[in-house]
Amino acid sequence: MTADHEIKRITVIGDDRPGTLAEVTELLSGMDIDIRDISTRIVADDAFLTLVVSDYDRSLNALISAGFNAIAEESVLIRIEDQPGALAAIARQLADEGIDIRGISMVHQRANHSAIAISSDNDARVRELFADQLFN
């Protein structure tokens, strides 16, 4: 189980072809696993399908067992002000600390703040740096 300020995602990487999304979602629904967030991206001939699911471990194991190239990713959830430059300030602070950002996405937005999910090569240090901005 993850803390409230963390999010676990699964990214499925494969060839861009019809049916991949159907196969992944049917597999998970057949196991009574709820997909809570999903995004897809095509880069050249590759498809990237990123999921947040109700049962992370079972989903990851099922996808790998079914032959999908599924990769685990944990992220730290940070609250930032919804204003120009807020994300740039976080990116600069992480760069200055020598932290490599492996993935980042905006997962929620309100009138005055946003939630961003950051995965890095040092999530523990990210949590330390932004302890006062973590979602609880």
Tab-separated table of C-alpha atoms in Angstrom:
chain	number	residue	atom	x	y	z
A	1	MET	CA	0.000	0.000	0.000
A	2	THR	CA	1.277	3.465	-0.826
A	3	ALA	CA	1.057	6.608	1.244
A	4	ASP	CA	-1.460	9.262	0.205
A	5	HIS	CA	1.331	11.333	-1.377
A	6	GLU	CA	2.358	8.532	-3.742
A	7	ILE	CA	0.804	7.071	-6.842
A	8	LYS	CA	1.709	3.828	-8.576
A	9	ARG	CA	1.293	3.574	-12.333
A	10	ILE	CA	1.777	0.824	-14.828
A	11	THR	CA	2.968	1.639	-18.333
A	12	VAL	CA	2.396	-0.905	-21.078
A	13	ILE	CA	4.713	-0.427	-24.056
A	14	GLY	CA	4.082	-2.165	-27.353
A	15	ASP	CA	3.604	-1.838	-31.061
A	16	ASP	CA	1.039	0.687	-32.240
A	17	ARG	CA	-1.688	-1.640	-33.487
A	18	PRO	CA	-5.471	-1.942	-33.277
A	19	GLY	CA	-6.699	-3.890	-30.259
A	20	THR	CA	-4.023	-3.215	-27.653
A	21	LEU	CA	-6.269	-0.999	-25.541
A	22	ALA	CA	-9.120	-3.513	-25.815
A	23	GLU	CA	-6.866	-6.401	-24.775
A	24	VAL	CA	-5.462	-4.589	-21.744
A	25	THR	CA	-8.813	-3.278	-20.503
A	26	GLU	CA	-10.566	-6.616	-21.061
A	27	LEU	CA	-7.857	-8.457	-19.148
A	28	LEU	CA	-8.175	-6.128	-16.164
A	29	SER	CA	-11.966	-5.970	-16.199
A	30	GLY	CA	-12.067	-9.767	-16.313
A	31	MET	CA	-10.192	-9.713	-13.011
A	32	ASP	CA	-12.606	-7.131	-11.545
A	33	ILE	CA	-9.853	-4.494	-11.461
A	34	ASP	CA	-10.983	-0.888	-11.733
A	35	ILE	CA	-9.040	1.455	-14.021
A	36	ARG	CA	-8.917	4.776	-12.179
A	37	ASP	CA	-6.871	6.720	-14.711
A	38	ILE	CA	-5.628	5.974	-18.204
A	39	SER	CA	-3.659	7.779	-20.866
A	40	THR	CA	-2.199	6.709	-24.167
A	41	ARG	CA	0.519	8.103	-26.352
A	42	ILE	CA	1.917	7.041	-29.718
A	43	VAL	CA	5.586	7.736	-30.460
A	44	ALA	CA	6.691	6.615	-33.922
A	45	ASP	CA	5.460	2.999	-34.109
A	46	ASP	CA	5.250	2.447	-30.347
A	47	ALA	CA	2.206	2.721	-28.117
A	48	PHE	CA	2.473	3.777	-24.469
A	49	LEU	CA	-0.548	3.008	-22.292
A	50	THR	CA	-0.305	4.317	-18.724
A	51	LEU	CA	-2.719	3.098	-16.054
A	52	VAL	CA	-3.625	3.740	-12.436
A	53	VAL	CA	-5.612	0.775	-11.177
A	54	SER	CA	-7.427	-0.391	-8.052
A	55	ASP	CA	-5.126	-3.402	-7.553
A	56	TYR	CA	-1.610	-2.521	-8.628
A	57	ASP	CA	0.193	-5.795	-7.854
A	58	ARG	CA	-2.424	-8.079	-9.420
A	59	SER	CA	-2.622	-5.850	-12.500
A	60	LEU	CA	1.126	-5.734	-13.028
A	61	ASN	CA	1.472	-9.497	-12.597
A	62	ALA	CA	-1.470	-10.222	-14.920
A	63	LEU	CA	-0.180	-7.932	-17.661
A	64	ILE	CA	3.306	-9.422	-17.538
A	65	SER	CA	1.899	-12.977	-17.456
A	66	ALA	CA	-0.237	-12.175	-20.503
A	67	GLY	CA	2.899	-11.173	-22.416
A	68	PHE	CA	2.616	-7.400	-22.231
A	69	ASN	CA	5.731	-5.301	-21.698
A	70	ALA	CA	4.483	-3.722	-18.460
A	71	ILE	CA	6.676	-1.413	-16.421
A	72	ALA	CA	6.059	-0.336	-12.830
A	73	GLU	CA	6.362	3.315	-11.930
A	74	GLU	CA	5.916	5.015	-8.585
A	75	SER	CA	5.402	8.758	-8.383
A	76	VAL	CA	5.325	11.404	-5.692
A	77	LEU	CA	2.191	13.593	-5.593
A	78	ILE	CA	2.951	17.272	-5.048
A	79	ARG	CA	0.574	20.228	-4.724
A	80	ILE	CA	1.714	23.306	-6.652
A	81	GLU	CA	0.256	26.761	-7.109
A	82	ASP	CA	-1.635	27.120	-10.371
A	83	GLN	CA	0.416	29.994	-11.762
A	84	PRO	CA	2.989	30.538	-14.479
A	85	GLY	CA	6.442	29.436	-13.385
A	86	ALA	CA	5.393	27.103	-10.549
A	87	LEU	CA	6.311	23.961	-12.463
A	88	ALA	CA	9.500	25.557	-13.772
A	89	ALA	CA	10.580	26.326	-10.183
A	90	ILE	CA	10.102	22.691	-9.164
A	91	ALA	CA	11.932	21.427	-12.251
A	92	ARG	CA	14.831	23.818	-11.565
A	93	GLN	CA	15.068	22.816	-7.900
A	94	LEU	CA	15.186	19.122	-8.852
A	95	ALA	CA	17.797	19.795	-11.548
A	96	ASP	CA	19.927	21.761	-9.090
A	97	GLU	CA	19.752	18.796	-6.690
A	98	GLY	CA	20.929	16.482	-9.488
A	99	ILE	CA	17.618	14.597	-9.517
A	100	ASP	CA	16.642	13.071	-12.844
A	101	ILE	CA	12.914	13.455	-13.586
A	102	ARG	CA	11.814	10.260	-15.322
A	103	GLY	CA	8.175	11.196	-15.708
A	104	ILE	CA	5.816	13.997	-14.786
A	105	SER	CA	2.116	14.562	-15.301
A	106	MET	CA	-0.613	16.821	-14.019
A	107	VAL	CA	-3.181	14.576	-12.402
A	108	HIS	CA	-5.587	17.109	-10.918
A	109	GLN	CA	-6.330	20.802	-11.227
A	110	ARG	CA	-8.358	23.229	-9.106
A	111	ALA	CA	-8.835	26.978	-9.285
A	112	ASN	CA	-5.678	27.825	-7.337
A	113	HIS	CA	-3.569	24.652	-7.269
A	114	SER	CA	-2.666	21.564	-9.255
A	115	ALA	CA	-1.443	18.107	-8.350
A	116	ILE	CA	1.541	16.800	-10.226
A	117	ALA	CA	2.931	13.274	-10.139
A	118	ILE	CA	6.709	13.112	-10.415
A	119	SER	CA	8.751	9.951	-10.805
A	120	SER	CA	12.500	10.315	-10.483
A	121	ASP	CA	15.737	8.534	-9.762
A	122	ASN	CA	15.448	9.661	-6.110
A	123	ASP	CA	11.815	9.805	-4.952
A	124	ALA	CA	12.867	9.859	-1.286
A	125	ARG	CA	14.773	13.117	-1.847
A	126	VAL	CA	11.825	14.582	-3.795
A	127	ARG	CA	9.615	13.842	-0.781
A	128	GLU	CA	12.123	15.566	1.510
A	129	LEU	CA	12.426	18.658	-0.694
A	130	PHE	CA	8.684	19.121	-1.052
A	131	ALA	CA	7.494	17.736	2.307
A	132	ASP	CA	5.262	20.768	2.887
A	133	GLN	CA	3.617	20.330	-0.543
A	134	LEU	CA	2.832	16.589	-0.440
A	135	PHE	CA	-0.755	15.442	-0.646
A	136	ASN	CA	-1.861	13.909	2.665
